[in-house]
GROMACS .gro file of C-alpha atoms in nm:
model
  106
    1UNK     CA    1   4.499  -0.254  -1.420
    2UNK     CA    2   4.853  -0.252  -1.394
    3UNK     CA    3   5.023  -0.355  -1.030
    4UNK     CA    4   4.756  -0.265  -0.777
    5UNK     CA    5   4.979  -0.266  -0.507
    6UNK     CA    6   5.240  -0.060  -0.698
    7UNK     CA    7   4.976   0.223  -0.749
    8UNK     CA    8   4.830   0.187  -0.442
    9UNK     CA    9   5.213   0.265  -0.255
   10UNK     CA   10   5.216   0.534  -0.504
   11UNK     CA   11   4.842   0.644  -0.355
   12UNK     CA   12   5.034   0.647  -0.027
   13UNK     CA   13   5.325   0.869  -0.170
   14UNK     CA   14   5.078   1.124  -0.355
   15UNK     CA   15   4.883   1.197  -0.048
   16UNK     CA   16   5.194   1.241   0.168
   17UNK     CA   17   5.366   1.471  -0.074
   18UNK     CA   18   5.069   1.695  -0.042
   19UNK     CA   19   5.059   1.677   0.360
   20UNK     CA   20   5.428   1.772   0.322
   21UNK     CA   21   5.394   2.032   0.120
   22UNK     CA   22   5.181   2.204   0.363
   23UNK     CA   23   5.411   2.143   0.683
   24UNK     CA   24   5.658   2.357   0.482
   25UNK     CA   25   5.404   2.637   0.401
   26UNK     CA   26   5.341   2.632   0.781
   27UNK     CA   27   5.688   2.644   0.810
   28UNK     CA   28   5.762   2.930   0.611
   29UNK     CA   29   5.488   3.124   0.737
   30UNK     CA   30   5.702   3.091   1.098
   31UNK     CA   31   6.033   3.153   0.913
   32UNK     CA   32   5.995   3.359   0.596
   33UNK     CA   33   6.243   3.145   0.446
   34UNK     CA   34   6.223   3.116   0.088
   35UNK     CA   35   6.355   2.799   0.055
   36UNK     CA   36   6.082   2.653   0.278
   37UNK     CA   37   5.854   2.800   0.068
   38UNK     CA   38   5.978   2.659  -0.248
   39UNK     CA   39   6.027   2.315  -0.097
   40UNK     CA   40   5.683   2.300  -0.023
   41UNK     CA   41   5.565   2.393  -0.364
   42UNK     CA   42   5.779   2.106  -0.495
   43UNK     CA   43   5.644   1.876  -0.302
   44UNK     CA   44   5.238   1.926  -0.324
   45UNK     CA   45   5.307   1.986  -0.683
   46UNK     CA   46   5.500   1.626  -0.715
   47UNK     CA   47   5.148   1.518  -0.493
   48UNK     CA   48   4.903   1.717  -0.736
   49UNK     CA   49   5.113   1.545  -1.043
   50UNK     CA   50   5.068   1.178  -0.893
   51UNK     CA   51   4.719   1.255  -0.820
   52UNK     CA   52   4.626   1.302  -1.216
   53UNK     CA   53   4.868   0.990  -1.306
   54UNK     CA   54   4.677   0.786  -1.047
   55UNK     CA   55   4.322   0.929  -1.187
   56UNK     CA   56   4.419   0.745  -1.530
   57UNK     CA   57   4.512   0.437  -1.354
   58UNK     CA   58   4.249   0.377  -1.075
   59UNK     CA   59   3.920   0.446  -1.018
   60UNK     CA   60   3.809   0.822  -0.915
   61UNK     CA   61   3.580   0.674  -0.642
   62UNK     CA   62   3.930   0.562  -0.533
   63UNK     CA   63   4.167   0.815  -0.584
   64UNK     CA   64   3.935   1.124  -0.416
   65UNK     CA   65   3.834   0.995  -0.125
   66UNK     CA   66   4.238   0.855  -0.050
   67UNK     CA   67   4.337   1.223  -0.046
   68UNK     CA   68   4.187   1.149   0.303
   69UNK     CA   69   4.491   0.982   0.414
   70UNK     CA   70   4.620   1.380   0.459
   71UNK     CA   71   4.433   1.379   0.782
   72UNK     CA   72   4.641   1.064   0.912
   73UNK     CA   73   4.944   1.226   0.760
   74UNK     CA   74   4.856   1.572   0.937
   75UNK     CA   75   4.787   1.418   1.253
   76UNK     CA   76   5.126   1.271   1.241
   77UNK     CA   77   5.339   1.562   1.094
   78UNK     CA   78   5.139   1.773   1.385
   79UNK     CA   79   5.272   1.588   1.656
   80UNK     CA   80   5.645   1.503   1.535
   81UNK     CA   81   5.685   1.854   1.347
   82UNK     CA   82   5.525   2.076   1.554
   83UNK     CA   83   5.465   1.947   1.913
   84UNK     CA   84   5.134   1.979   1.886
   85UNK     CA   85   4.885   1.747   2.168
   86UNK     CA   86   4.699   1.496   1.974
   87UNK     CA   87   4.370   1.414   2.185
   88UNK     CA   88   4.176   1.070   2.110
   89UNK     CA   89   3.885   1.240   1.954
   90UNK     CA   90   4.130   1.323   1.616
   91UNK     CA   91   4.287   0.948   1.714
   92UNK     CA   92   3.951   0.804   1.628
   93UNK     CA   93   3.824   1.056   1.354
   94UNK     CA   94   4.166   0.924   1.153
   95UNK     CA   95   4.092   0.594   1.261
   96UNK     CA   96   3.742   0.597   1.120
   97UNK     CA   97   3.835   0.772   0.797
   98UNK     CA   98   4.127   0.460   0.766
   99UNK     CA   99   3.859   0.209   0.805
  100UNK     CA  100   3.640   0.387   0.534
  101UNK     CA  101   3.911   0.373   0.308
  102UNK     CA  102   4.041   0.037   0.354
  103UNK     CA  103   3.657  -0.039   0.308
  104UNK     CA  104   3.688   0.137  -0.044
  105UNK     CA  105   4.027  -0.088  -0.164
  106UNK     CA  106   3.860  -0.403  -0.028
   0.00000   0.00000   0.00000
């Protein structure tokens, strides 16, 4: 494989694009604006085209389960973005889906 830490930052990137992507869709749903909308199409599209790159370059049982990193990236983007109260039930539900996936890369 070519640089595993390279492709695993681009992992990172791929599954944050998508969360992204979906913050502005929520945001244009509260806005109508259409360049919200467009942004956000950009952006889980840039996600969906790492995501078939990465398939080529790392294992599926990899690549599949890491698009559970959008929970961590939701819980985030729901608390800076939106205000939202973030209650240590989804703390440890992101926390145990982190340690399942570290699991995988180790």
């Amino acid at each position: 494989m070519k640089n595993d830490g390279f492709l695993y930052l681009l992992l990172l990137l791929m599954t944050l694009l998508g969360s992204l992507g979906s913050v502005f869709f929520k945001g244009y749903t509260a806005n109508k604006q259409i360049k919200l909308l467009l942004i956000g199409f950009l952006s889980y599209g840039l996600g969906a085209l790492l995501n078939i790159y990465l398939l080529g370059e790392l294992p599926y049982t990899l690549v599949m389960p890491a698009n559970a990193l959008t929970f961590l990236w939701a819980l985030l983007f729901a608390k800076w973005v939106f205000k939202e109260t973030i209650g240590i039930r989804k703390i440890a539900g992101v926390a145990f889906i982190l340690s399942g996936l570290l699991l995988l890369i180790w």
